[in-house]
PDB file of C-alpha atoms in Angstrom:
ATOM      1  CA  ALA W   1      27.032 -83.101   2.041  1.00  0.00           C
ATOM      2  CA  VAL W   2      28.535 -79.729   1.285  1.00  0.00           C
ATOM      3  CA  VAL W   3      30.209 -81.292  -1.795  1.00  0.00           C
ATOM      4  CA  SER W   4      26.816 -82.044  -3.347  1.00  0.00           C
ATOM      5  CA  THR W   5      25.718 -78.520  -2.434  1.00  0.00           C
ATOM      6  CA  GLN W   6      28.713 -77.168  -4.363  1.00  0.00           C
ATOM      7  CA  SER W   7      27.840 -79.433  -7.292  1.00  0.00           C
ATOM      8  CA  THR W   8      24.347 -77.950  -7.346  1.00  0.00           C
ATOM      9  CA  GLY W   9      25.867 -74.476  -7.345  1.00  0.00           C
ATOM     10  CA  ASP W  10      28.328 -75.238 -10.146  1.00  0.00           C
ATOM     11  CA  ASP W  11      25.675 -76.922 -12.302  1.00  0.00           C
ATOM     12  CA  LYS W  12      22.900 -74.366 -11.914  1.00  0.00           C
ATOM     13  CA  HIS W  13      24.418 -71.133 -10.587  1.00  0.00           C
ATOM     14  CA  LYS W  14      28.097 -71.147 -11.608  1.00  0.00           C
ATOM     15  CA  GLY W  15      29.794 -67.931 -10.572  1.00  0.00           C
ATOM     16  CA  HIS W  16      26.679 -66.689  -8.815  1.00  0.00           C
ATOM     17  CA  TYR W  17      26.376 -68.696  -5.606  1.00  0.00           C
ATOM     18  CA  LYS W  18      27.629 -68.754  -2.032  1.00  0.00           C
ATOM     19  CA  ILE W  19      27.397 -71.745   0.296  1.00  0.00           C
ATOM     20  CA  VAL W  20      26.504 -70.988   3.906  1.00  0.00           C
ATOM     21  CA  ASN W  21      27.530 -73.902   6.127  1.00  0.00           C
ATOM     22  CA  VAL W  22      25.636 -73.936   9.431  1.00  0.00           C
ATOM     23  CA  CYS W  23      26.952 -77.323  10.612  1.00  0.00           C
ATOM     24  CA  GLU W  24      29.499 -77.549  13.397  1.00  0.00           C
ATOM     25  CA  LYS W  25      31.864 -79.311  10.983  1.00  0.00           C
ATOM     26  CA  HIS W  26      34.358 -76.995   9.292  1.00  0.00           C
ATOM     27  CA  TYR W  27      35.373 -77.375   5.663  1.00  0.00           C
ATOM     28  CA  ASP W  28      38.481 -76.178   3.882  1.00  0.00           C
ATOM     29  CA  THR W  29      37.084 -73.212   1.992  1.00  0.00           C
ATOM     30  CA  ALA W  30      39.891 -73.518  -0.563  1.00  0.00           C
ATOM     31  CA  MET W  31      38.212 -76.750  -1.761  1.00  0.00           C
ATOM     32  CA  PHE W  32      35.187 -74.737  -2.780  1.00  0.00           C
ATOM     33  CA  SER W  33      36.801 -71.698  -4.420  1.00  0.00           C
ATOM     34  CA  GLU W  34      36.352 -69.746  -1.173  1.00  0.00           C
ATOM     35  CA  ASN W  35      32.590 -69.935  -1.694  1.00  0.00           C
ATOM     36  CA  VAL W  36      31.813 -71.314   1.780  1.00  0.00           C
ATOM     37  CA  ILE W  37      30.874 -69.061   4.692  1.00  0.00           C
ATOM     38  CA  ALA W  38      30.523 -70.764   8.089  1.00  0.00           C
ATOM     39  CA  TYR W  39      28.151 -70.044  10.957  1.00  0.00           C
ATOM     40  CA  PRO W  40      28.733 -73.093  13.230  1.00  0.00           C
ATOM     41  CA  THR W  41      25.512 -74.140  14.950  1.00  0.00           C
ATOM     42  CA  PRO W  42      25.205 -77.060  17.415  1.00  0.00           C
ATOM     43  CA  HIS W  43      22.909 -79.882  16.317  1.00  0.00           C
ATOM     44  CA  ASN W  44      20.638 -79.468  19.328  1.00  0.00           C
ATOM     45  CA  GLY W  45      21.328 -75.844  20.134  1.00  0.00           C
ATOM     46  CA  ILE W  46      21.545 -72.335  18.789  1.00  0.00           C
ATOM     47  CA  CYS W  47      24.215 -70.231  17.128  1.00  0.00           C
ATOM     48  CA  LYS W  48      25.229 -66.789  18.321  1.00  0.00           C
ATOM     49  CA  LEU W  49      22.546 -64.190  17.683  1.00  0.00           C
ATOM     50  CA  SER W  50      25.207 -62.061  15.976  1.00  0.00           C
ATOM     51  CA  ASP W  51      25.742 -64.936  13.501  1.00  0.00           C
ATOM     52  CA  LEU W  52      22.069 -64.903  12.510  1.00  0.00           C
ATOM     53  CA  TRP W  53      22.168 -61.144  12.058  1.00  0.00           C
ATOM     54  CA  SER W  54      25.450 -61.319  10.095  1.00  0.00           C
ATOM     55  CA  PHE W  55      23.998 -64.026   7.844  1.00  0.00           C
ATOM     56  CA  CYS W  56      20.941 -61.888   7.115  1.00  0.00           C
ATOM     57  CA  GLU W  57      23.048 -58.849   6.217  1.00  0.00           C
ATOM     58  CA  PHE W  58      25.446 -60.880   4.078  1.00  0.00           C
ATOM     59  CA  THR W  59      22.604 -62.616   2.239  1.00  0.00           C
ATOM     60  CA  ASP W  60      20.802 -59.351   1.619  1.00  0.00           C
ATOM     61  CA  LYS W  61      23.933 -57.730   0.183  1.00  0.00           C
ATOM     62  CA  TRP W  62      24.843 -60.725  -2.005  1.00  0.00           C
ATOM     63  CA  LEU W  63      21.354 -61.202  -3.455  1.00  0.00           C
ATOM     64  CA  LYS W  64      21.082 -57.509  -4.311  1.00  0.00           C
ATOM     65  CA  GLU W  65      24.399 -57.440  -6.194  1.00  0.00           C
ATOM     66  CA  GLU W  66      22.980 -59.398  -9.125  1.00  0.00           C
ATOM     67  CA  GLU W  67      19.567 -60.872  -9.836  1.00  0.00           C
ATOM     68  CA  THR W  68      21.114 -64.276 -10.617  1.00  0.00           C
ATOM     69  CA  ASN W  69      22.939 -64.570  -7.283  1.00  0.00           C
ATOM     70  CA  VAL W  70      21.774 -67.285  -4.878  1.00  0.00           C
ATOM     71  CA  VAL W  71      22.675 -68.479  -1.379  1.00  0.00           C
ATOM     72  CA  LEU W  72      22.756 -72.227  -0.677  1.00  0.00           C
ATOM     73  CA  VAL W  73      22.312 -72.976   3.044  1.00  0.00           C
ATOM     74  CA  HIS W  74      23.832 -76.287   4.130  1.00  0.00           C
ATOM     75  CA  CYS W  75      23.347 -78.381   7.277  1.00  0.00           C
ATOM     76  CA  GLN W  76      23.179 -82.106   7.950  1.00  0.00           C
ATOM     77  CA  THR W  77      19.541 -82.633   6.930  1.00  0.00           C
ATOM     78  CA  GLY W  78      18.616 -79.247   5.505  1.00  0.00           C
ATOM     79  CA  THR W  79      15.495 -79.128   7.661  1.00  0.00           C
ATOM     80  CA  VAL W  80      16.280 -77.671  11.098  1.00  0.00           C
ATOM     81  CA  ARG W  81      19.379 -75.469  11.302  1.00  0.00           C
ATOM     82  CA  SER W  82      18.955 -74.421   7.679  1.00  0.00           C
ATOM     83  CA  GLY W  83      15.353 -73.587   8.514  1.00  0.00           C
ATOM     84  CA  LEU W  84      16.501 -71.353  11.362  1.00  0.00           C
ATOM     85  CA  PHE W  85      18.786 -69.318   9.091  1.00  0.00           C
ATOM     86  CA  VAL W  86      16.406 -69.168   6.134  1.00  0.00           C
ATOM     87  CA  SER W  87      13.514 -68.134   8.387  1.00  0.00           C
ATOM     88  CA  SER W  88      15.706 -65.426   9.921  1.00  0.00           C
ATOM     89  CA  TYR W  89      16.343 -63.982   6.491  1.00  0.00           C
ATOM     90  CA  LEU W  90      12.662 -64.147   5.562  1.00  0.00           C
ATOM     91  CA  ILE W  91      11.972 -61.923   8.576  1.00  0.00           C
ATOM     92  CA  HIS W  92      14.987 -59.656   8.046  1.00  0.00           C
ATOM     93  CA  SER W  93      14.074 -59.063   4.380  1.00  0.00           C
ATOM     94  CA  ARG W  94      10.419 -58.547   5.345  1.00  0.00           C
ATOM     95  CA  VAL W  95       9.194 -61.294   3.080  1.00  0.00           C
ATOM     96  CA  CYS W  96       7.525 -62.323   6.338  1.00  0.00           C
ATOM     97  CA  TRP W  97       6.591 -59.928   9.112  1.00  0.00           C
ATOM     98  CA  THR W  98       6.489 -62.433  11.958  1.00  0.00           C
ATOM     99  CA  SER W  99       8.483 -65.476  12.993  1.00  0.00           C
ATOM    100  CA  GLU W 100       5.330 -67.598  12.772  1.00  0.00           C
ATOM    101  CA  GLN W 101       4.846 -66.584   9.143  1.00  0.00           C
ATOM    102  CA  ALA W 102       8.490 -67.337   8.347  1.00  0.00           C
ATOM    103  CA  ILE W 103       8.341 -70.796   9.944  1.00  0.00           C
ATOM    104  CA  LYS W 104       5.132 -71.593   8.069  1.00  0.00           C
ATOM    105  CA  LEU W 105       6.579 -70.463   4.725  1.00  0.00           C
ATOM    106  CA  PHE W 106       9.754 -72.493   5.244  1.00  0.00           C
ATOM    107  CA  LYS W 107       7.705 -75.603   6.002  1.00  0.00           C
ATOM    108  CA  THR W 108       5.675 -75.186   2.808  1.00  0.00           C
ATOM    109  CA  LYS W 109       8.844 -74.870   0.690  1.00  0.00           C
ATOM    110  CA  ARG W 110      11.050 -77.501   2.344  1.00  0.00           C
ATOM    111  CA  GLU W 111       9.825 -81.073   2.694  1.00  0.00           C
ATOM    112  CA  ASN W 112      10.192 -82.240   6.318  1.00  0.00           C
ATOM    113  CA  GLY W 113      11.261 -78.745   7.284  1.00  0.00           C
ATOM    114  CA  THR W 114      10.625 -78.122  10.950  1.00  0.00           C
ATOM    115  CA  ILE W 115      11.420 -75.461  13.527  1.00  0.00           C
ATOM    116  CA  SER W 116      10.146 -76.635  16.893  1.00  0.00           C
ATOM    117  CA  ALA W 117      13.004 -76.134  19.371  1.00  0.00           C
ATOM    118  CA  PRO W 118      12.193 -73.382  21.895  1.00  0.00           C
ATOM    119  CA  CYS W 119      15.627 -71.789  21.418  1.00  0.00           C
ATOM    120  CA  HIS W 120      15.086 -71.508  17.658  1.00  0.00           C
ATOM    121  CA  LYS W 121      11.657 -69.964  18.085  1.00  0.00           C
ATOM    122  CA  ARG W 122      13.023 -67.541  20.713  1.00  0.00           C
ATOM    123  CA  TYR W 123      15.893 -66.368  18.505  1.00  0.00           C
ATOM    124  CA  LEU W 124      13.560 -65.897  15.534  1.00  0.00           C
ATOM    125  CA  LYS W 125      11.429 -63.697  17.801  1.00  0.00           C
ATOM    126  CA  TYR W 126      14.591 -61.761  18.623  1.00  0.00           C
ATOM    127  CA  ILE W 127      15.208 -61.165  14.905  1.00  0.00           C
ATOM    128  CA  GLU W 128      11.580 -60.104  14.474  1.00  0.00           C
ATOM    129  CA  SER W 129      11.827 -57.632  17.358  1.00  0.00           C
ATOM    130  CA  SER W 130      15.074 -56.148  16.069  1.00  0.00           C
ATOM    131  CA  VAL W 131      13.730 -55.695  12.536  1.00  0.00           C
ATOM    132  CA  ILE W 132      10.598 -53.975  13.862  1.00  0.00           C
ATOM    133  CA  ALA W 133      12.669 -51.727  16.143  1.00  0.00           C
ATOM    134  CA  GLY W 134      15.246 -51.070  13.420  1.00  0.00           C
ATOM    135  CA  GLU W 135      18.149 -51.806  15.746  1.00  0.00           C
ATOM    136  CA  GLN W 136      20.825 -54.464  15.959  1.00  0.00           C
ATOM    137  CA  PRO W 137      21.022 -56.256  19.352  1.00  0.00           C
ATOM    138  CA  GLU W 138      23.945 -55.482  21.650  1.00  0.00           C
ATOM    139  CA  ASP W 139      25.629 -57.521  24.382  1.00  0.00           C
ATOM    140  CA  ILE W 140      24.100 -55.840  27.428  1.00  0.00           C
ATOM    141  CA  THR W 141      25.602 -56.791  30.813  1.00  0.00           C
ATOM    142  CA  LEU W 142      23.263 -57.993  33.579  1.00  0.00           C
ATOM    143  CA  LEU W 143      23.792 -59.266  37.122  1.00  0.00           C
ATOM    144  CA  PHE W 144      22.454 -62.801  37.449  1.00  0.00           C
ATOM    145  CA  SER W 145      21.363 -63.431  41.061  1.00  0.00           C
ATOM    146  CA  SER W 146      19.408 -66.729  41.113  1.00  0.00           C
ATOM    147  CA  ILE W 147      17.867 -69.628  39.214  1.00  0.00           C
ATOM    148  CA  THR W 148      14.651 -71.168  40.584  1.00  0.00           C
ATOM    149  CA  LEU W 149      13.012 -74.409  39.471  1.00  0.00           C
ATOM    150  CA  SER W 150       9.281 -74.438  40.219  1.00  0.00           C
ATOM    151  CA  ASN W 151       9.542 -78.076  41.356  1.00  0.00           C
ATOM    152  CA  SER W 152      11.871 -81.031  40.961  1.00  0.00           C
ATOM    153  CA  PRO W 153      11.943 -83.016  37.705  1.00  0.00           C
ATOM    154  CA  ALA W 154      11.897 -86.815  38.124  1.00  0.00           C
ATOM    155  CA  PHE W 155      15.167 -88.123  36.691  1.00  0.00           C
ATOM    156  CA  ASN W 156      16.649 -90.450  39.281  1.00  0.00           C
ATOM    157  CA  GLU W 157      15.484 -93.948  40.112  1.00  0.00           C
ATOM    158  CA  ASP W 158      13.411 -92.724  43.062  1.00  0.00           C
ATOM    159  CA  GLY W 159      11.750 -89.899  41.131  1.00  0.00           C
ATOM    160  CA  SER W 160      14.125 -87.237  42.419  1.00  0.00           C
ATOM    161  CA  CYS W 161      16.887 -85.209  40.789  1.00  0.00           C
ATOM    162  CA  LYS W 162      20.302 -84.048  41.942  1.00  0.00           C
ATOM    163  CA  PRO W 163      20.964 -80.858  39.952  1.00  0.00           C
ATOM    164  CA  TYR W 164      24.229 -79.932  38.343  1.00  0.00           C
ATOM    165  CA  PHE W 165      24.301 -76.987  35.960  1.00  0.00           C
ATOM    166  CA  VAL W 166      26.748 -75.092  33.777  1.00  0.00           C
ATOM    167  CA  ILE W 167      26.374 -71.547  32.423  1.00  0.00           C
ATOM    168  CA  PHE W 168      27.969 -70.559  29.127  1.00  0.00           C
ATOM    169  CA  GLN W 169      28.438 -67.017  27.832  1.00  0.00           C
ATOM    170  CA  ASN W 170      29.015 -66.588  24.091  1.00  0.00           C
ATOM    171  CA  GLY W 171      30.100 -70.230  23.926  1.00  0.00           C
ATOM    172  CA  GLU W 172      32.526 -70.113  26.874  1.00  0.00           C
ATOM    173  CA  GLU W 173      31.866 -71.764  30.247  1.00  0.00           C
ATOM    174  CA  ILE W 174      31.719 -69.137  33.013  1.00  0.00           C
ATOM    175  CA  TYR W 175      30.019 -70.897  35.953  1.00  0.00           C
ATOM    176  CA  GLU W 176      29.139 -74.346  37.267  1.00  0.00           C
ATOM    177  CA  PHE W 177      27.361 -75.658  40.323  1.00  0.00           C
ATOM    178  CA  GLU W 178      26.686 -79.163  41.621  1.00  0.00           C
ATOM    179  CA  SER W 179      24.137 -79.679  44.358  1.00  0.00           C
ATOM    180  CA  THR W 180      25.145 -81.753  47.358  1.00  0.00           C
ATOM    181  CA  GLU W 181      21.589 -83.029  47.819  1.00  0.00           C
ATOM    182  CA  SER W 182      18.806 -84.606  45.812  1.00  0.00           C
ATOM    183  CA  TYR W 183      15.327 -83.069  45.538  1.00  0.00           C
ATOM    184  CA  LYS W 184      11.917 -84.664  45.314  1.00  0.00           C
ATOM    185  CA  THR W 185       9.495 -81.857  45.946  1.00  0.00           C
ATOM    186  CA  GLU W 186       6.622 -79.830  44.546  1.00  0.00           C
ATOM    187  CA  ASP W 187       8.121 -76.711  46.131  1.00  0.00           C
ATOM    188  CA  PRO W 188      10.505 -74.279  44.381  1.00  0.00           C
ATOM    189  CA  ILE W 189      14.246 -74.993  44.393  1.00  0.00           C
ATOM    190  CA  SER W 190      16.480 -71.900  44.259  1.00  0.00           C
ATOM    191  CA  PHE W 191      20.170 -71.577  43.491  1.00  0.00           C
ATOM    192  CA  PRO W 192      21.556 -68.126  44.454  1.00  0.00           C
ATOM    193  CA  MET W 193      24.608 -66.641  42.745  1.00  0.00           C
ATOM    194  CA  SER W 194      26.183 -63.330  41.823  1.00  0.00           C
ATOM    195  CA  LEU W 195      27.320 -63.482  38.226  1.00  0.00           C
ATOM    196  CA  GLN W 196      27.683 -60.897  35.485  1.00  0.00           C
ATOM    197  CA  ILE W 197      26.369 -62.110  32.137  1.00  0.00           C
ATOM    198  CA  SER W 198      26.399 -60.554  28.680  1.00  0.00           C
ATOM    199  CA  GLY W 199      25.328 -61.655  25.199  1.00  0.00           C
ATOM    200  CA  ASP W 200      24.304 -65.211  24.307  1.00  0.00           C
ATOM    201  CA  ILE W 201      23.669 -67.269  27.454  1.00  0.00           C
ATOM    202  CA  LYS W 202      23.181 -71.014  27.707  1.00  0.00           C
ATOM    203  CA  ILE W 203      22.169 -72.723  30.951  1.00  0.00           C
ATOM    204  CA  GLN W 204      22.565 -76.503  30.798  1.00  0.00           C
ATOM    205  CA  PHE W 205      21.010 -78.546  33.629  1.00  0.00           C
ATOM    206  CA  TYR W 206      21.898 -82.154  34.429  1.00  0.00           C
ATOM    207  CA  SER W 207      20.870 -84.658  37.077  1.00  0.00           C
ATOM    208  CA  VAL W 208      23.591 -86.697  38.762  1.00  0.00           C
ATOM    209  CA  SER W 209      23.021 -90.242  40.049  1.00  0.00           C
ATOM    210  CA  ASP W 210      25.366 -92.949  41.330  1.00  0.00           C
ATOM    211  CA  ILE W 211      23.302 -95.529  39.451  1.00  0.00           C
ATOM    212  CA  LEU W 212      22.178 -93.677  36.285  1.00  0.00           C
ATOM    213  CA  GLY W 213      25.175 -91.380  35.933  1.00  0.00           C
ATOM    214  CA  THR W 214      24.861 -87.843  34.591  1.00  0.00           C
ATOM    215  CA  GLN W 215      21.689 -87.216  32.576  1.00  0.00           C
ATOM    216  CA  ASP W 216      20.719 -84.186  30.505  1.00  0.00           C
ATOM    217  CA  MET W 217      17.666 -82.513  32.037  1.00  0.00           C
ATOM    218  CA  PHE W 218      17.067 -79.317  30.076  1.00  0.00           C
ATOM    219  CA  THR W 219      18.674 -76.284  28.466  1.00  0.00           C
ATOM    220  CA  ILE W 220      17.726 -72.608  28.309  1.00  0.00           C
ATOM    221  CA  HIS W 221      19.146 -70.232  25.704  1.00  0.00           C
ATOM    222  CA  PHE W 222      18.614 -66.476  25.721  1.00  0.00           C
ATOM    223  CA  HIS W 223      20.288 -63.172  24.864  1.00  0.00           C
ATOM    224  CA  THR W 224      20.723 -60.452  27.489  1.00  0.00           C
ATOM    225  CA  PHE W 225      19.624 -57.657  25.128  1.00  0.00           C
ATOM    226  CA  TYR W 226      16.047 -58.963  25.280  1.00  0.00           C
ATOM    227  CA  ILE W 227      15.822 -59.376  29.049  1.00  0.00           C
ATOM    228  CA  ASN W 228      13.645 -56.451  30.125  1.00  0.00           C
ATOM    229  CA  SER W 229      12.417 -57.708  33.501  1.00  0.00           C
ATOM    230  CA  SER W 230      14.136 -58.515  36.795  1.00  0.00           C
ATOM    231  CA  ASN W 231      12.274 -61.823  36.938  1.00  0.00           C
ATOM    232  CA  VAL W 232      12.232 -63.883  33.754  1.00  0.00           C
ATOM    233  CA  ARG W 233      10.066 -67.007  33.716  1.00  0.00           C
ATOM    234  CA  PHE W 234      10.387 -69.830  31.200  1.00  0.00           C
ATOM    235  CA  SER W 235       7.407 -72.197  31.128  1.00  0.00           C
ATOM    236  CA  ARG W 236       7.940 -75.850  30.247  1.00  0.00           C
ATOM    237  CA  ASP W 237       7.134 -75.364  26.556  1.00  0.00           C
ATOM    238  CA  MET W 238       9.806 -72.627  26.385  1.00  0.00           C
ATOM    239  CA  ILE W 239      12.600 -74.883  27.696  1.00  0.00           C
ATOM    240  CA  ASP W 240      14.627 -77.137  25.394  1.00  0.00           C
ATOM    241  CA  GLY W 241      14.435 -80.733  26.583  1.00  0.00           C
ATOM    242  CA  ALA W 242      11.528 -80.125  28.923  1.00  0.00           C
ATOM    243  CA  HIS W 243       9.194 -79.060  26.100  1.00  0.00           C
ATOM    244  CA  LEU W 244       9.030 -82.588  24.675  1.00  0.00           C
ATOM    245  CA  ASN W 245       8.618 -84.267  28.079  1.00  0.00           C
ATOM    246  CA  THR W 246       9.060 -87.605  26.338  1.00  0.00           C
ATOM    247  CA  PHE W 247       9.367 -89.640  29.544  1.00  0.00           C
ATOM    248  CA  LYS W 248       6.987 -87.529  31.667  1.00  0.00           C
ATOM    249  CA  GLN W 249       9.801 -86.281  33.897  1.00  0.00           C
ATOM    250  CA  PHE W 250       8.410 -82.743  34.106  1.00  0.00           C
ATOM    251  CA  THR W 251       5.061 -81.677  35.529  1.00  0.00           C
ATOM    252  CA  GLU W 252       2.767 -79.584  33.352  1.00  0.00           C
ATOM    253  CA  SER W 253       3.394 -76.599  35.635  1.00  0.00           C
ATOM    254  CA  PHE W 254       7.202 -76.922  35.545  1.00  0.00           C
ATOM    255  CA  SER W 255       9.020 -73.653  34.936  1.00  0.00           C
ATOM    256  CA  VAL W 256      12.366 -71.974  35.494  1.00  0.00           C
ATOM    257  CA  SER W 257      12.689 -68.386  36.776  1.00  0.00           C
ATOM    258  CA  LEU W 258      15.775 -66.204  36.552  1.00  0.00           C
ATOM    259  CA  GLU W 259      16.465 -63.204  38.778  1.00  0.00           C
ATOM    260  CA  VAL W 260      18.544 -60.557  37.022  1.00  0.00           C
ATOM    261  CA  LYS W 261      19.419 -56.890  37.572  1.00  0.00           C
TER     262      LYS W 261
END
């Protein structure tokens, strides 16, 4: 808990520590002498890219003020979301030059530390690219024209799926669509649209069934600044939810393509 994190700070680094809370739960900062800085991050998702960048800049400034200063990063288990933020700083500070190096170093220093979610790996690559380019990402506006599934995942009782998806921009819902038909096919399934998007984008797909109800299928997170092609393809291992394929609901060749301008 964040209370035990504060206790660690008071015992070992009194007057020289900041707590960075990356849980979704908010704490009254007055309880902790205003030492808590929050970057809310969903348990199975990603924070805003600007939050990662802000954390890196804050941490860099604070650590350089005095040699005894430390930053204590807090999440529920200290292994996933904390790993995302710590690895981001390792890249930003050039302790590590690649996201792969940062993930490896974090794992060697934190027992049970793991960064395996596609969205986490993608956003660490974003940080790596920005550090190399020496530029902070901006919220570039694109025109989103279609989403295409390479084939139909098997979520319903007959091996079909009935897609329903929601698009979020910077945490706010901006579009939703529910199919009127179910699909059981090896052929592509396209959903046309005309939608302006900018910044952090989340596309959450569900399958709807009268018997099984609404089931999570998969999620794609990306930032528009790093979209440099009119056709962006996400293979199965790049898609949160599909990458695990725990119940074999996705074929090996499953992918999602986005048409943007």
